Short mmCIF file of C-alpha atoms in Angstrom, two decimals:
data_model
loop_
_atom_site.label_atom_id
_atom_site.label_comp_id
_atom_site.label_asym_id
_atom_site.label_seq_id
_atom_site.Cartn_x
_atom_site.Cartn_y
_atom_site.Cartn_z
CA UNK A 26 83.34 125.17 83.71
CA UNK A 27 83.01 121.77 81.78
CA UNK A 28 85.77 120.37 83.80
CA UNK A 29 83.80 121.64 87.13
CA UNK A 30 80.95 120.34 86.42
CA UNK A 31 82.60 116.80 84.82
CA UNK A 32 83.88 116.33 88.60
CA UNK A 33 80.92 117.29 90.80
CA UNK A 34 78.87 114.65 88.53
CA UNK A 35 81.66 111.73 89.39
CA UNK A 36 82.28 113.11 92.73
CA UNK A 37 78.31 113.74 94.20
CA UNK A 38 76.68 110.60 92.03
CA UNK A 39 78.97 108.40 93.65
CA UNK A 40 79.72 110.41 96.79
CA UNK A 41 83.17 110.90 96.87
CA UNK A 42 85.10 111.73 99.69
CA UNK A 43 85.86 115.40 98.86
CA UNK A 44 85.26 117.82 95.56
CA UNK A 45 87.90 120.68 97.11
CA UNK A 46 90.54 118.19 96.52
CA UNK A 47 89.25 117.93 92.73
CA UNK A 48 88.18 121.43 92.02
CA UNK A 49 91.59 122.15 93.39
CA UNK A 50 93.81 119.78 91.41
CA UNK A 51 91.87 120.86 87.91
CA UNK A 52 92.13 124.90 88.96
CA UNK A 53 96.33 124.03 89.59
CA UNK A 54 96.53 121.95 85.84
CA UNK A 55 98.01 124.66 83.43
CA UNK A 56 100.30 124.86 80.75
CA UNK A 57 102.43 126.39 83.23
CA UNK A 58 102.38 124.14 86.03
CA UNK A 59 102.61 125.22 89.55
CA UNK A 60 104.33 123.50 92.61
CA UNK A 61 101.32 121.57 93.88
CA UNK A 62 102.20 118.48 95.82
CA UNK A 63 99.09 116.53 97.52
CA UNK A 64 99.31 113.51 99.45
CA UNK A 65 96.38 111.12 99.83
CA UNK A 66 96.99 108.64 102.61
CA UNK A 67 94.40 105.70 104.12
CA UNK A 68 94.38 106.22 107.72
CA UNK A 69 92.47 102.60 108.26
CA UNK A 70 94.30 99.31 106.91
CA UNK A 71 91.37 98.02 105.26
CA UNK A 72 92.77 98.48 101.76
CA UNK A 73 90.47 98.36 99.31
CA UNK A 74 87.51 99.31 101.74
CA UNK A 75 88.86 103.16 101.33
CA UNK A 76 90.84 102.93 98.02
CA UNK A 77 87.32 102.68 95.82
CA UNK A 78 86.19 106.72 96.53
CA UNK A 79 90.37 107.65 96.35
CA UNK A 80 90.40 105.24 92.83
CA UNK A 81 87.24 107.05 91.34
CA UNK A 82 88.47 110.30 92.53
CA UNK A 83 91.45 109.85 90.78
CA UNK A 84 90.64 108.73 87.66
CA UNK A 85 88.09 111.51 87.59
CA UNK A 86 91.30 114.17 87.82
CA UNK A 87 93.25 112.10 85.46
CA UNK A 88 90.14 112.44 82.71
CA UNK A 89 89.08 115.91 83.45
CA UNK A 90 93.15 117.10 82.78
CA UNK A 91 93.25 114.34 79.71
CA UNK A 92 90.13 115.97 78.49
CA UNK A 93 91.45 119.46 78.27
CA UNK A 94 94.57 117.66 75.65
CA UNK A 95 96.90 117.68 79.13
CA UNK A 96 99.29 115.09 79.96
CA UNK A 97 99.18 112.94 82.83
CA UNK A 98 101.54 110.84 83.92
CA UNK A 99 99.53 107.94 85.91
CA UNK A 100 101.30 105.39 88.05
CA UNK A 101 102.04 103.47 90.69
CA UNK A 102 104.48 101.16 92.67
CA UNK A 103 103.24 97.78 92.25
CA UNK A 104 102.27 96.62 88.53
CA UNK A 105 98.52 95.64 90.13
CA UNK A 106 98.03 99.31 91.23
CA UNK A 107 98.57 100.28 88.01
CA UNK A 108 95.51 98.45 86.84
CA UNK A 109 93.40 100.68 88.62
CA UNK A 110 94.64 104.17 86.85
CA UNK A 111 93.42 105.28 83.23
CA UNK A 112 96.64 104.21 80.67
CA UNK A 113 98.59 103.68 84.27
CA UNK A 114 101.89 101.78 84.27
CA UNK A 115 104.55 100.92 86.86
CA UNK A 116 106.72 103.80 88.34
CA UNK A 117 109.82 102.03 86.69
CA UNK A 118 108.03 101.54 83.18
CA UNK A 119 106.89 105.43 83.00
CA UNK A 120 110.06 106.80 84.42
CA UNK A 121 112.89 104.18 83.33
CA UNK A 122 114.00 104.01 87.26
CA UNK A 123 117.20 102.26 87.33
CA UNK A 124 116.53 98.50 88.37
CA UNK A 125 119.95 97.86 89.94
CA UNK A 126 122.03 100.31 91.90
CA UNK A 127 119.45 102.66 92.82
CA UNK A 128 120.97 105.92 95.16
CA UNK A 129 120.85 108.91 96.55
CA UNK A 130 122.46 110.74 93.36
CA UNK A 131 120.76 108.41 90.46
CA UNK A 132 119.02 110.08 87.56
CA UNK A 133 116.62 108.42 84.74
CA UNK A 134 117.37 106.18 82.19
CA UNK A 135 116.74 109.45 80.08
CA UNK A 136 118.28 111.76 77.82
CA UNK A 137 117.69 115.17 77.10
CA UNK A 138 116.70 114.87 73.15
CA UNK A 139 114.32 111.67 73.32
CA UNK A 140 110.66 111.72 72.80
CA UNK A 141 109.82 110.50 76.77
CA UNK A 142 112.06 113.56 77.84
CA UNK A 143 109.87 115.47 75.70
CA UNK A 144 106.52 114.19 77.44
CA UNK A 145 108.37 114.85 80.71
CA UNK A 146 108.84 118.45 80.03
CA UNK A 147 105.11 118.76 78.97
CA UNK A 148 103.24 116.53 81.27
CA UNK A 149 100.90 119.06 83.63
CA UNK A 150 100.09 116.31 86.33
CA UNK A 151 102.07 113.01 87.86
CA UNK A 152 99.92 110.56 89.79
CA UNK A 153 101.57 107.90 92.03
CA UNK A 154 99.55 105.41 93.55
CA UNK A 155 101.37 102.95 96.51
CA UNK A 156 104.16 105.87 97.03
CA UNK A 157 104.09 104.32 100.63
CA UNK A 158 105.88 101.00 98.96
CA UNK A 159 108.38 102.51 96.94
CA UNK A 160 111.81 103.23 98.33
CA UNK A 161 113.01 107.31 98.58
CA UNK A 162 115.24 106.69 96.25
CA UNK A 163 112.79 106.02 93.65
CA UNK A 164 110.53 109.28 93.57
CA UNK A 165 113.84 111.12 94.42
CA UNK A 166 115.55 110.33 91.54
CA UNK A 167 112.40 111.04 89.28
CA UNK A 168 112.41 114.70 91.10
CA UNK A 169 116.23 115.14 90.24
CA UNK A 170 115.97 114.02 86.64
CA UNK A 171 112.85 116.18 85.97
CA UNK A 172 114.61 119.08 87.74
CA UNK A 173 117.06 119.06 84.93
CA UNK A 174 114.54 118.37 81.88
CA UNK A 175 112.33 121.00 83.27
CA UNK A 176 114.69 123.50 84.26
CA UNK A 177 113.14 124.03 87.13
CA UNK A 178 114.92 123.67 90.73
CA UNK A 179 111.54 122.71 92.48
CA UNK A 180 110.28 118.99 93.03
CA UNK A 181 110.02 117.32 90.18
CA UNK A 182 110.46 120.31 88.02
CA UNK A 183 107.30 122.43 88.96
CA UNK A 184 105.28 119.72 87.74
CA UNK A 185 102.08 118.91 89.98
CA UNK A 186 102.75 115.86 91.85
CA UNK A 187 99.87 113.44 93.40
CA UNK A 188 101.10 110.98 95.94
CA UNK A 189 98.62 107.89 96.65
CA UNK A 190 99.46 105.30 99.73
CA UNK A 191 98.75 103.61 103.39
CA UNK A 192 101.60 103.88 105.35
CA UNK A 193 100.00 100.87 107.56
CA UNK A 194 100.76 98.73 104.88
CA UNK A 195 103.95 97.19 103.54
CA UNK A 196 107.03 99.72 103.89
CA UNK A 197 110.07 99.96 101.44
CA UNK A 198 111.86 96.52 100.88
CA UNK A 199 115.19 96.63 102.12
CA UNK A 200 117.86 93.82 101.83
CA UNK A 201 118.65 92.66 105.22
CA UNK A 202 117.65 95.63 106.35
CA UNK A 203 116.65 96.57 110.02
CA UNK A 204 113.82 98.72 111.23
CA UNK A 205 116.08 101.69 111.42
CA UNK A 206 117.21 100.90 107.97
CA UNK A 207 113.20 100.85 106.92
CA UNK A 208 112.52 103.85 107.89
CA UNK A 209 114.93 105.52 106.43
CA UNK A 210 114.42 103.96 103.40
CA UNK A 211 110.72 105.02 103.10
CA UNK A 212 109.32 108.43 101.33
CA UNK A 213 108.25 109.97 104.98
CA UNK A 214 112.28 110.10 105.33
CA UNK A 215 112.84 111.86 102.07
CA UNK A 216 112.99 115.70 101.74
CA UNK A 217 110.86 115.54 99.39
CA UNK A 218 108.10 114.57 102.27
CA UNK A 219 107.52 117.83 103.82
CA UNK A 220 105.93 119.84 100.87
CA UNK A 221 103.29 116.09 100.67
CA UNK A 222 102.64 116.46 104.68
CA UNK A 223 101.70 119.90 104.40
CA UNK A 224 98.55 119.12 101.64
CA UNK A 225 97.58 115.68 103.12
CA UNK A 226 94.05 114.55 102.84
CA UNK A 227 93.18 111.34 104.85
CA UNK A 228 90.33 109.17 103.89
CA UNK A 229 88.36 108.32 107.38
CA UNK A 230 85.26 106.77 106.81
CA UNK A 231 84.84 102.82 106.50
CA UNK A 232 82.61 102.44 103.96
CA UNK A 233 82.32 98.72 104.37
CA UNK A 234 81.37 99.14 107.80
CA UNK A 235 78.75 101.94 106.88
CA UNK A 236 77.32 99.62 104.21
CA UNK A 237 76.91 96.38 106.52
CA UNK A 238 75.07 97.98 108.93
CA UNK A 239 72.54 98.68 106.05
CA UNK A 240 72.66 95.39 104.20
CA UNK A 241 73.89 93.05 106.64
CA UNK A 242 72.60 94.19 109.86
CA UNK A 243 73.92 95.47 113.04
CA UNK A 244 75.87 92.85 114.31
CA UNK A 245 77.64 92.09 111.46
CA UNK A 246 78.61 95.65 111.56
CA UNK A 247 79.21 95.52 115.01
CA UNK A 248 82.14 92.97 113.94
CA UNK A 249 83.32 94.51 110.83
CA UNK A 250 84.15 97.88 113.18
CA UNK A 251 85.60 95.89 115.93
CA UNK A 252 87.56 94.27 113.28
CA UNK A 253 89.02 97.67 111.88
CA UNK A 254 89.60 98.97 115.21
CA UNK A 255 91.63 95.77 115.97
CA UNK A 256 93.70 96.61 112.62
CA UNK A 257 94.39 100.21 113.66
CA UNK A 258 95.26 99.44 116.70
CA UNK A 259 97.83 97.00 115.31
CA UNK A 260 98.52 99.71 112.61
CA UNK A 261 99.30 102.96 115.11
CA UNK A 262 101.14 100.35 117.46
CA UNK A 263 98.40 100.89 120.48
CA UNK A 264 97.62 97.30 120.96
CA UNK A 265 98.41 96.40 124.35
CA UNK A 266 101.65 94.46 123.97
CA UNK A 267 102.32 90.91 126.13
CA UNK A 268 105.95 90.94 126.28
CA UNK A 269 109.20 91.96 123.96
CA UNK A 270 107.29 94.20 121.80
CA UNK A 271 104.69 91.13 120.73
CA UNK A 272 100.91 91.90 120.40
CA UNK A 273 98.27 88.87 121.34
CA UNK A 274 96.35 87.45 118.30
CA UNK A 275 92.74 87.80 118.74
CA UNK A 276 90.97 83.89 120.19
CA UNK A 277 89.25 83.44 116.79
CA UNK A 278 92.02 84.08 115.01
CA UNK A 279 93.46 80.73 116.24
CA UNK A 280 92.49 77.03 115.88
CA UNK A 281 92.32 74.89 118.79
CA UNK A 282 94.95 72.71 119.31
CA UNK A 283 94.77 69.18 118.71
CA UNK A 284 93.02 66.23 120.53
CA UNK A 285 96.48 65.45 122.24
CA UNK A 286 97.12 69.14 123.15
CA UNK A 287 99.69 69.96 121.05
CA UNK A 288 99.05 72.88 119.14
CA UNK A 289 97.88 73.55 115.65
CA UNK A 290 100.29 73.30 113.03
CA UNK A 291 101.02 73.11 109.59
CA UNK A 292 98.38 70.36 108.59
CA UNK A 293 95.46 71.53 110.71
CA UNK A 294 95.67 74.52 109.05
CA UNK A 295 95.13 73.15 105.86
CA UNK A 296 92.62 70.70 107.05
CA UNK A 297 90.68 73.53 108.73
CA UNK A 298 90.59 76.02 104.94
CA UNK A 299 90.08 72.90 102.47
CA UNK A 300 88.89 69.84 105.19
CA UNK A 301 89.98 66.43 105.05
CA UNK A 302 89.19 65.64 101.98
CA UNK A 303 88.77 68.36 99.41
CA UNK A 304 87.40 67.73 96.41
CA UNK A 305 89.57 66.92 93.22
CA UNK A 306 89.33 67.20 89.26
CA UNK A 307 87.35 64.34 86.98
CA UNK A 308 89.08 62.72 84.88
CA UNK A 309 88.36 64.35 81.57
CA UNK A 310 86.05 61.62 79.17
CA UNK A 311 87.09 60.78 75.93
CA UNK A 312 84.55 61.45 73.07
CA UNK A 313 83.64 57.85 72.82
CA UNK A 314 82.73 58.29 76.57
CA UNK A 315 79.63 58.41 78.30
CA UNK A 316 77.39 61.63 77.33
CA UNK A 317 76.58 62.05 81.16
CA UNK A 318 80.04 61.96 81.94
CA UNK A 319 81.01 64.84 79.60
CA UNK A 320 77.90 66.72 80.19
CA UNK A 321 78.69 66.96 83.63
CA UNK A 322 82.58 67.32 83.24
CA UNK A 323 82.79 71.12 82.76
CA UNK A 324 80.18 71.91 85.47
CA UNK A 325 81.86 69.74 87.70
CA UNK A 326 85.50 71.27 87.15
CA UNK A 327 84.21 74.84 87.45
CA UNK A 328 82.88 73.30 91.02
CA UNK A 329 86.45 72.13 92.07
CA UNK A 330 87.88 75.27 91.02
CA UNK A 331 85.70 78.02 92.27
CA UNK A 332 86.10 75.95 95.52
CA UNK A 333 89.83 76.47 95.32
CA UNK A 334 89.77 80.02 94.55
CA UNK A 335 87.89 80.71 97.44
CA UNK A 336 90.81 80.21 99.60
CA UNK A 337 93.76 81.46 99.93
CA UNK A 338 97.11 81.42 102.38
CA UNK A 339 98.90 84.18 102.85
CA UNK A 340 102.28 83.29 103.28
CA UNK A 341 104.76 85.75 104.04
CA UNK A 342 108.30 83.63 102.90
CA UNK A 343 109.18 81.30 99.56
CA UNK A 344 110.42 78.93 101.94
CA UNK A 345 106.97 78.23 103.48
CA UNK A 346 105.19 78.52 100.40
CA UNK A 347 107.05 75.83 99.32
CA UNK A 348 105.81 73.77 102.34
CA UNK A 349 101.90 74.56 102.05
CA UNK A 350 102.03 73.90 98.36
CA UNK A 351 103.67 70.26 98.99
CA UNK A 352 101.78 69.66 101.91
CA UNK A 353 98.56 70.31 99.62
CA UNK A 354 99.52 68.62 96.74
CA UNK A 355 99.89 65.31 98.58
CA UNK A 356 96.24 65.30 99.58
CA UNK A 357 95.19 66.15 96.04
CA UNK A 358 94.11 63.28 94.07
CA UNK A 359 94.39 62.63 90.21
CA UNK A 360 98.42 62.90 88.02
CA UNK A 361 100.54 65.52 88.78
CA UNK A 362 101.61 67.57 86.36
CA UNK A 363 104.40 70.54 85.74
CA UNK A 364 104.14 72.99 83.31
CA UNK A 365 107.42 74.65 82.52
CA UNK A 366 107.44 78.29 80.91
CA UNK A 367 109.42 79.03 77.63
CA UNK A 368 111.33 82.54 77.76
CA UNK A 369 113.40 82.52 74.78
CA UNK A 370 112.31 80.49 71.74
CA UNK A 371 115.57 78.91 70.53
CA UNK A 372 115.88 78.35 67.13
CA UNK A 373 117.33 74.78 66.66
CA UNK A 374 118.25 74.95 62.52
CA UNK A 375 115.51 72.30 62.24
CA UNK A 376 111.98 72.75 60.97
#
């Protein structure tokens, strides 16, 4: 009842999206674990506008179990997911997933007598945020390996499994791969998928949307929901299409082209995020220098760079990052400078 009542506080304070899921989840976590596979999914592509309730939620479960001297196995895809989960690390880090040569009939980097197969045989609950990103292979071969240290021929051993994801967002990648070869590659093609689609609980409302109409006012709302609808249109693949499969960009999505008609490139892009002439670093002062000048020089350089980190490109290949950066760089003003990392210290003989 402690564990009931340490949910409904996180879940009703902070009105999460749904306490069943919870109660659920904690009633399932036993010393002898049952087959329980859930599936959370975003059904809107506004990320992080749904992901706070599912985070909260989450790391609710993850304490309640933890709280009761369970083990819970919390991860996720991407190493910036992992932030988000109580002790969570990557997918590869908890698991030891094979880095290279990943297949249909891998196992883990585990053997049967170490201490992590150990805390595989007694953990009562895996979470696994951004499943949607990782490639079959990957949860696959953490099923099959768990299978065996379990002794148990269900998924992943019997062990209650908690998949996290938007499948509107970035697939599996796959080297040179095609769409076919995409698909196939991503957990909705595994057959581990069908026992996830049969518990999956979709998060609906926009809260960002529901907010703005209270703090912002109506027509910023009004934008913010025509903006979503835009994305799930995109997302479900019901935008109206011009030709060869290719969507029109919405008309303020797109600069105006240039005073002799050509259109916007490379440079008016920049010039339209940072202007003409964006501002640039002082030079620092010396200590002999004036006291104005280094009174003002911190203030100033926390100016420069909060006006920086308010904007960002997002670029989808190396090659063209390469281009903006150099492109940029040249309007910057002041010495350039390149800082190169150390990996290995190297030890010379010399003092």
């Amino acid at each position: 009842s402690c564990i009931h009542k340490y949910t409904k506080r996180e879940i009703h304070t902070r009105k999460f999206f749904n306490l069943k899921l919870t109660i659920t989840l904690i009633l399932n976590l036993s010393p002898n674990p049952l087959s329980l596979s859930l599936s959370l999914s975003h059904t809107h592509t506004h990320t992080h506008t749904y992901a706070l309730p599912l985070i909260l939620t989450t790391q609710a479960i993850i304490h309640a179990a933890r709280g009761r001297g369970q083990i819970v196995l919390a991860c996720a895809t991407s190493g910036i997911a992992a932030l988000n989960l109580p002790k969570g690390a990557t997918a590869h880090s908890v698991f030891k997933i094979p880095v290279k040569n990943l297949g249909a009939e891998s196992v883990l980097a585990i053997t049967a007598q170490s201490g992590r197969a150990e805390l595989m045989r007694r953990a009562c609950l895996i979470v696994w945020d951004e499943i949607s990103m990782a490639h079959r292979h990957a949860p696959e071969t953490v099923s099959r390996t768990l299978q065996i240290l379990r002794g148990d021929p269900r998924p992943f051993g019997g062990c209650p499994t908690l998949w996290m994801g938007d499948f509107h967002q970035i697939p599996p990648v796959v080297l040179g791969g095609n769409r076919a070869k995409i698909t196939q590659a991503s957990v909705l093609s595994s057959p581990l998928w069908p026992a996830f689609a049969r518990n999956t609980m979709e998060l609906r409302e926009n809260m960002r949307v529901k907010n703005a109409l209270r703090e912002v006012g109506v027509t910023r709302a009004l934008e913010l929901e025509e903006w979503n609808n835009y994305l799930m249109r995109l997302g479900k693949g019901t935008e109206p299409v011009i030709r060869d499969n290719l969507v029109r960009v919405r008309e303020d999505m797109i600069l105006p082209p240039c005073p002799n008609g050509e259109p916007a490139g490379v440079s008016e892009l920049i010039d339209y995020v940072y202007g003409r002439q964006p501002p640039h670093l002082p030079g620092r002062p010396d200590n002999s220098g004036d006291a104005v000048a280094r009174r003002e020089y911190a203030p100033r350089v926390k100016e420069v760079s909060t006006f920086y980190s308010d904007k960002t490109f997002i670029i989808p290949t190396n090659k063209d990052v390469t281009e903006f950066n150099e492109k940029v760089m040249e309007r910057l003003k002041g010495q350039e400078m390149t800082f190169v990392r150390a990996d290995d210290v190297v030890q010379d003989g010399t003092d």
